[in-house]
Amino acid sequence: MSSPATHPSRGGWAAGARAAGALIALGYLLGLVRGPIVAAVGGLALITLGRCALASPPDDVVLGASLAVLAGALGVSGLRWEALDLGDLRGAQAVLGPTVLVGPAAAAGACWAAAAAAVAALACWLATSQPPADGSTRLVRSLWVAEGAVAGLAIAAVFWGPSIPRGALLGGEGIVALLEWAAAAGVVTAAALGGAVLLGRRSRVWRWAALGAAAAAVPVAAVVLVGAVS
Amino acid sequence: MAWLLCLGHALLGALLLPCALLGPGLRRRAVETAAAAGTLLGAGLVIAGASGASGWRTVAFEPGSAVPAGFAVAAAWVLVAALSAEGGRVGHAALVGVAGSGLVLAATGRYVVPALIFWLCSTAALAALAALTGDRAARAWPLLVVSDAAVCAAAVVHVVRADTWSSGDPAGDPVLWTLAGAAVVRGGAHLAAPWPVLGTRAAAAAPLLAGGAVVLAERAARAEPWLALAVLAFAGAAAIAGLRSSGVSPRLLATWPVALAVAVCFVSPGHAPVAGAAAVLSASAAALWPFTAARGRFERALLVAAVPLTAGFAMVAGGATAAFERATESATPSLPWALVAAALPAAFAGGVVLGGRATRAAFDELVPEAVLATWLLLAGSVFVGLAPSVLGGADAGLGASGGVLALNAVALAAGVAVALVVRRGIVVLEPAPAPAPAELEPPRGWPAAAGWAAIVIAVATAGAAAWLTVAGLRVGFL
C-alpha cells in the first residue's frame, strides 16, 4: 500500500514530461521535422526534468550535469561539420561517411573522444535514473531502457549517422543504411546501459569521476578538432 | 489607440484610487476589473510590438522593446488579480499601473530624456510598492537606486558621446557595460536585496523588474560574448549556491530566468522578444510560488527549466544557435563565442535541475487564484513556445515553423495524456515524492551606511536627470 509521501499518481506530470520529451527528440532525430541538434537535446532535457522531479538531491544534480556533458559532446559533431542542423549532419555523413571515420586522423580521434564522452555521460544519466531492482515493474524498467535508447539514437545520429544515398531511402541501400544506423544506436545504448549497471553498483563518487572525465574530454576534443580542421 | 497601450495602465491606477473608499467586495471587483483591462492592454502592446505597429508621439513599437514590456505589464496585472483575494489592495494596484506605464513609455521611448524620466517614475512606483508591505527593515530600494544610477549614467554618456538626444545604439563600450550592469542589478535584485515583495501581496513587482532588466539588455543592442559569459557566470554561481542548500527559494527562481534572458540578449539582441517573454513568465510564476501550496509545482518547473514547449526553450535554442554560428563563421573559430556556445547548454541543464528541485518544496498558504494564474502563465509560455515567430525578432532556429508546431502539439497532447493516465492510476510508474515544507527567508535590513549611500546616489541620479532634461530643453530636443 503506498504511503501519502509517495503516492503513485504524483509522478503523473513527470511521466508526461518524459513522454513529450521523447517524442520531440525522436521527431527531430528521425527527420520527421528538420531542425538543429539543439532541439533534440531539448527533448532529452524534458526527459531529464521528469527524472529530476523523481530524484532526490544530489542525484538531480548528476542528471543535470550528465545532460550538460552529453549536450556538449553532441555539439562537437556540429563543430566538425560546422553545422547544427541535423539534416546537414546527416547529409555530410551520407557523402563522406560517419563523423568518427572522416579524416584527418586527429579530427576523427577527437570525434571518437567526444562520442565516448557522450556515452559516459549517458551511462551516468542512466545509472542515476535506474529503477531499483526490487519493486519496479517491467514497464518501469522498459521505459528506462527506452529513454536511454532515445539518447543513444542521438549519439549515433551525429557520430555514426545513416549514409543513405539520395533517393534510395526505400531501396536496398537505404534499408541497409538504416539498419546500420539502428545497429550503431543499439551498440551505443547497450554500452551506456552496461556502464550504467556497473556505475549503479558502486558509490556515487564513481559517477562523478566518470562525469568529470567526460566533461574534461569534451573541450579537449573540441580544441583538437578545431586545430585539425583549420 | 496607441496612447492607451502606453498610458492606460497609469489611467487604470488613477481610476482605482477612489475605489479605496468602497467595501472589500466591491474593492476586490474593481481591482480585478482593472487587472483584466490591464492584462488586455499588455497583450495589445505585445501584438503591436510583434507586428511593428505605428507608434505614438515619442514612442515606437518595436519587437525588442514593446514585447518584453507588454509581457511585463500583462503579467503584473495577472498577479494583481491573483493576489487581490483579501478585499483588493487598491494601493498596490494603482502603483502597479504607474510602474507599468512608466516601464512601457521608457522601453518604447525614442528619446533619451523622456525615457529616462519615465524609467525613474517606474522605479519610484516599485519602491513605493515595496514600502507598502510595511516592513521598514526590508526596503530594497537601495538596489533599485544603484540600477537607476547606472541607467542615468548610461544616458548621460550616450548623449554626450553620440551628440544625440534620440535613443539608438549605445555610443561606445562605457554605455554598453553600464546598461549591462543596470540590467544585472535590476534582474538580480531578488537575490542580493532583502526584497520583500516575494511572499507578499506586492509580488506583482517581480514581472516588472524582470521585464525592465530585459529591456535594458535589449537597449545595449550589441552581441558581446564576454558580457554574456559574465552574466551566465553570475547566474551559475547563484544556482550552485542555491542547489548546495537543501532547496531552492523563490528568490533564486525569480532571478535565474532573468539572468538567462539577459545573457541571451547579449548573445543575440534579436531574440529579446522571446527572451523577455520567457523571463517575465518564469519570474511571475516564481513570485506566485509562496501562494500555491503544493499545487502548480510542475507547471512552475516547466517555466523555470526553459524546456521545449515553453518560451524559454525558444530563447535558449535561439541563443545557442546564434552563438554557434558566430563561433564558426570565420575560418578560425572565435574563442569567446565558443565559450558562450558551450556555456549555454550547461546553463540550460542547470535550469532543468532548478526546475526539478523546485517541485520538491511547497509553502503553506494556498490562494486558488494564484494557482490559476500559474496555469495562465504556463499557457502563455506554451503559446509562445509552440510558435515563437509570432513575437517577431530573430528566428528561434528550431526548424520550419509548421513542422515544429505540429511536433510540439503532438508532444504536448501526448504528454498531457500520459500525465492523466498516470495520475489516475491506470498505469503505475515511479511515484514522485511529496513536497517538503518550505519557508520564506525572513527579510534582512540594510546597514545604515548603505541606506545613506543610497540616498546620496538617488539625489545624484535625480540631479543628473534634471540636468539632462534642462540641457535637452535648451536645445529643443523634442
mmCIF file of N, CA, C and O in Angstrom, chain B residues 141-151 181-182 185 454 457-458 461:
data_model
loop_
_atom_site.group_PDB
_atom_site.id
_atom_site.type_symbol
_atom_site.label_atom_id
_atom_site.label_comp_id
_atom_site.label_asym_id
_atom_site.label_seq_id
_atom_site.Cartn_x
_atom_site.Cartn_y
_atom_site.Cartn_z
ATOM 1 N N TRP B 141 14.845 49.374 -1.833
ATOM 2 C CA TRP B 141 15.033 50.440 -2.817
ATOM 3 C C TRP B 141 16.489 50.802 -3.056
ATOM 4 O O TRP B 141 16.817 51.304 -4.138
ATOM 5 N N PRO B 142 17.402 50.565 -2.102
ATOM 6 C CA PRO B 142 18.806 50.897 -2.429
ATOM 7 C C PRO B 142 19.320 50.210 -3.691
ATOM 8 O O PRO B 142 20.058 50.816 -4.464
ATOM 9 N N LEU B 143 18.934 48.954 -3.916
ATOM 10 C CA LEU B 143 19.429 48.273 -5.117
ATOM 11 C C LEU B 143 18.834 48.886 -6.370
ATOM 12 O O LEU B 143 19.515 49.016 -7.390
ATOM 13 N N LEU B 144 17.554 49.243 -6.313
ATOM 14 C CA LEU B 144 16.952 49.887 -7.467
ATOM 15 C C LEU B 144 17.630 51.229 -7.730
ATOM 16 O O LEU B 144 17.782 51.637 -8.883
ATOM 17 N N VAL B 145 18.043 51.909 -6.664
ATOM 18 C CA VAL B 145 18.729 53.188 -6.819
ATOM 19 C C VAL B 145 20.038 52.987 -7.577
ATOM 20 O O VAL B 145 20.375 53.754 -8.488
ATOM 21 N N VAL B 146 20.769 51.938 -7.211
ATOM 22 C CA VAL B 146 22.043 51.662 -7.887
ATOM 23 C C VAL B 146 21.786 51.370 -9.363
ATOM 24 O O VAL B 146 22.483 51.867 -10.256
ATOM 25 N N SER B 147 20.779 50.561 -9.636
ATOM 26 C CA SER B 147 20.464 50.231 -11.027
ATOM 27 C C SER B 147 20.089 51.475 -11.808
ATOM 28 O O SER B 147 20.552 51.698 -12.937
ATOM 29 N N ASP B 148 19.271 52.316 -11.227
ATOM 30 C CA ASP B 148 18.829 53.509 -11.941
ATOM 31 C C ASP B 148 19.950 54.529 -12.091
ATOM 32 O O ASP B 148 19.978 55.281 -13.071
ATOM 33 N N ALA B 149 20.850 54.566 -11.134
ATOM 34 C CA ALA B 149 22.010 55.447 -11.290
ATOM 35 C C ALA B 149 22.825 55.015 -12.505
ATOM 36 O O ALA B 149 23.318 55.853 -13.275
ATOM 37 N N ALA B 150 22.953 53.709 -12.688
ATOM 38 C CA ALA B 150 23.680 53.208 -13.855
ATOM 39 C C ALA B 150 22.941 53.576 -15.141
ATOM 40 O O ALA B 150 23.558 53.948 -16.142
ATOM 41 N N VAL B 151 21.608 53.459 -15.125
ATOM 42 C CA VAL B 151 20.828 53.813 -16.306
ATOM 43 C C VAL B 151 21.009 55.302 -16.631
ATOM 44 O O VAL B 151 21.205 55.695 -17.783
ATOM 45 N N GLY B 181 25.334 46.387 -16.487
ATOM 46 C CA GLY B 181 25.336 46.362 -15.028
ATOM 47 C C GLY B 181 23.975 46.688 -14.452
ATOM 48 O O GLY B 181 23.498 46.047 -13.508
ATOM 49 N N ALA B 182 23.334 47.683 -15.044
ATOM 50 C CA ALA B 182 21.997 48.050 -14.568
ATOM 51 C C ALA B 182 21.019 46.897 -14.748
ATOM 52 O O ALA B 182 20.185 46.632 -13.886
ATOM 53 N N VAL B 185 21.773 44.160 -12.088
ATOM 54 C CA VAL B 185 21.351 44.557 -10.744
ATOM 55 C C VAL B 185 19.826 44.524 -10.637
ATOM 56 O O VAL B 185 19.261 44.023 -9.666
ATOM 57 N N ALA B 454 22.711 55.081 -0.467
ATOM 58 C CA ALA B 454 21.653 55.012 -1.470
ATOM 59 C C ALA B 454 20.959 56.361 -1.608
ATOM 60 O O ALA B 454 20.601 56.775 -2.719
ATOM 61 N N ILE B 457 23.184 58.545 -3.657
ATOM 62 C CA ILE B 457 23.135 58.131 -5.070
ATOM 63 C C ILE B 457 21.820 58.551 -5.707
ATOM 64 O O ILE B 457 21.767 58.993 -6.867
ATOM 65 N N ALA B 458 20.728 58.412 -4.964
ATOM 66 C CA ALA B 458 19.419 58.792 -5.501
ATOM 67 C C ALA B 458 19.368 60.286 -5.795
ATOM 68 O O ALA B 458 18.851 60.710 -6.844
ATOM 69 N N THR B 461 21.423 60.943 -8.847
ATOM 70 C CA THR B 461 20.724 60.465 -10.052
ATOM 71 C C THR B 461 19.645 61.449 -10.465
ATOM 72 O O THR B 461 19.508 61.792 -11.646
#
